[in-house]
XYZ file of C-alpha atoms in Angstrom:
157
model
C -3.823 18.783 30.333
C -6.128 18.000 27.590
C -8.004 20.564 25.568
C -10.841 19.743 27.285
C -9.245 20.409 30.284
C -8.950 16.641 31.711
C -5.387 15.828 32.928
C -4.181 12.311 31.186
C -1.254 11.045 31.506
C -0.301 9.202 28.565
C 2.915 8.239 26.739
C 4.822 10.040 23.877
C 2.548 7.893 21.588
C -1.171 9.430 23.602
C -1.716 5.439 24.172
C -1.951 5.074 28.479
C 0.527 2.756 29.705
C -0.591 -0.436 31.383
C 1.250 -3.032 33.772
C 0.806 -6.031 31.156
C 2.869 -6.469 27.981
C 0.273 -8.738 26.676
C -2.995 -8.351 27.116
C -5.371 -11.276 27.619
C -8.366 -10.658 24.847
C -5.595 -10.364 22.590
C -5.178 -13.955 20.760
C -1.511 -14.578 18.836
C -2.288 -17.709 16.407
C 0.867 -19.868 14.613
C 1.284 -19.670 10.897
C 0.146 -23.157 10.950
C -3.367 -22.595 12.544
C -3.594 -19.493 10.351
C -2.937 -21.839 7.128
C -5.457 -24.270 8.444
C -8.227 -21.295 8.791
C -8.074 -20.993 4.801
C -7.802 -22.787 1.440
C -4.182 -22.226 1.645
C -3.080 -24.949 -1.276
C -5.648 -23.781 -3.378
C -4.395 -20.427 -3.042
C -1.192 -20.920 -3.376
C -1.673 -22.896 -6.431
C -3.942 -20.095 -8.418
C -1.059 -17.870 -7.329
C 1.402 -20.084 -8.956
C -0.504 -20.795 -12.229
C -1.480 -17.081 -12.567
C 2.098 -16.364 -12.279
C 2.990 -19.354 -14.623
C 0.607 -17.890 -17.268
C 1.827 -14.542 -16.920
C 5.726 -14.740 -17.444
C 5.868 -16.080 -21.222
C 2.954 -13.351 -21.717
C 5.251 -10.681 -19.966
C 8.590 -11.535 -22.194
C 6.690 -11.402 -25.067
C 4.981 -8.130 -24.139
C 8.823 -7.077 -22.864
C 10.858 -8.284 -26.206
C 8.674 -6.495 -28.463
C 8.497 -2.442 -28.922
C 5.700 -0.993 -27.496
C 2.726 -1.215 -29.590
C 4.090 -3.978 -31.498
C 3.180 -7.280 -28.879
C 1.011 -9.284 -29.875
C -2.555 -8.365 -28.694
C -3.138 -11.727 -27.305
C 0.638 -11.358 -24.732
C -1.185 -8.450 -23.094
C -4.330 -10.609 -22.598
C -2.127 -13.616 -21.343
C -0.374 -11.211 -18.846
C -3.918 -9.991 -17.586
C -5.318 -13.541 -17.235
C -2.267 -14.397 -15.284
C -2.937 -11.627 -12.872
C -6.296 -12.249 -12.320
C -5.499 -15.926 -11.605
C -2.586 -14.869 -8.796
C -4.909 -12.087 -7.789
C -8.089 -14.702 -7.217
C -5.353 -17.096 -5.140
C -4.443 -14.194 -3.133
C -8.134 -13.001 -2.315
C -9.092 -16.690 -1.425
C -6.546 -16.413 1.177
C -7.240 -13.202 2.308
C -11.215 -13.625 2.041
C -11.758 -17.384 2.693
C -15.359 -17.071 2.472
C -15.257 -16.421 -0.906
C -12.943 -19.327 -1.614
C -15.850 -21.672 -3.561
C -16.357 -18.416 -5.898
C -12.740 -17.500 -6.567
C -12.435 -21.330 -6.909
C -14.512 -20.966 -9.977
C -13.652 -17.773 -11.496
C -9.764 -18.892 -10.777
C -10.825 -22.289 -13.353
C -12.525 -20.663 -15.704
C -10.054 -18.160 -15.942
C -7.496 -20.775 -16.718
C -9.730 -22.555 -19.392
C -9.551 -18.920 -21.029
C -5.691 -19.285 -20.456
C -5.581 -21.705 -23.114
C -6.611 -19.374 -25.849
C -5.055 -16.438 -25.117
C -1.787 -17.625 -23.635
C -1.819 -21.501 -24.594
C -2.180 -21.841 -20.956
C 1.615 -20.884 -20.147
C 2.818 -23.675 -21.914
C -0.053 -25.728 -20.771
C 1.666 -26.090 -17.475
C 0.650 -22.848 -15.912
C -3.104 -24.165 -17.193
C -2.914 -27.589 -15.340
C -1.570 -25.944 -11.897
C -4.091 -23.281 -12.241
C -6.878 -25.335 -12.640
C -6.082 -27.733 -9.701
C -5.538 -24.345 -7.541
C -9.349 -23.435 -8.663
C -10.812 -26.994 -7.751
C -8.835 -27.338 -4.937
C -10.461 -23.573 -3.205
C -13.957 -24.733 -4.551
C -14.134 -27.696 -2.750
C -12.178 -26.289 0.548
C -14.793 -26.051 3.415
C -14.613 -24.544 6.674
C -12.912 -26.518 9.569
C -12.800 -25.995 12.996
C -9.618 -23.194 12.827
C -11.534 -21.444 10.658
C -15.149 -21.645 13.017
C -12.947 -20.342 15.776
C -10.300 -17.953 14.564
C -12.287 -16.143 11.391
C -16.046 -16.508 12.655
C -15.636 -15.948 16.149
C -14.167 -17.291 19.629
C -14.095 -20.743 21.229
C -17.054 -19.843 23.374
C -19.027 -18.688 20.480
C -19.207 -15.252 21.045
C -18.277 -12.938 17.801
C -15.322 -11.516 17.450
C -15.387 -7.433 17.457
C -12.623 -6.215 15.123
């Protein structure tokens, strides 16, 4: 007996138990179809750079005494993160991907002068990352798993 002074019968858990393990309306997609819904190499790539960036910035920042690294290490180390973070919200948000696309190569032009670009190589994957989201456009996966179902009605989430 609810408080209200219905009678439910519910689990342990208050959810009401049904017949069917699965329910139909509920869609289970592959990792593959997922990864086909997004700019997935262009994220990945940002992610890597930003991390590539990051790590001499971070020994640097690590080897020194507090205080004492080199103003420009904790700039490289912040660059790097915004680069991984922008790779990580284009495949989160891949709507967004042509933006983060640009803010991820831009950000890894300013790489160059505050971190020499990790070695130049964190620069170079970066920057394919960024041009690699920006020119990503929506395929079909993406029309039908993000956007809405096969039928074309929207998705309620």
């Amino acid at each position: 007996m609810t408080t209200d002074g219905s009678d439910v019968t519910a689990g342990t858990d208050g959810v009401l138990p049904t017949d069917d393990p699965e329910p139909e309306h509920v869609e289970t997609i592959t990792f593959a179809e997922w990864r086909r819904a997004r700019p997935f190499a262009g994220g990945l790539l940002l992610v890597v750079g930003g991390l590539l960036i990051a790590w001499p910035s971070l020994a640097v920042v690590f080897s020194t005494q507090p205080f004492d690294a080199y103003p420009t290490a904790s700039l490289g180390t912040i660059v790097g993160a915004a680069i991984a973070f922008a790779g990580v919200a284009a495949l989160v948000r891949p709507e967004y991907a042509r933006v983060l696309g640009v803010v991820g190569l831009v950000l890894a032009s300013v790489s160059f002068v505050v971190a020499f670009g990790g070695y130049l190589i964190g620069m170079v994957v970066a920057s394919a990352g960024g041009i690699l989201a920006f020119a990503w456009t929506p395929t079909e996966e993406y029309e039908r798993l993000i956007l809405g179902d096969a039928d074309g009605t929207e998705r309620k989430e």
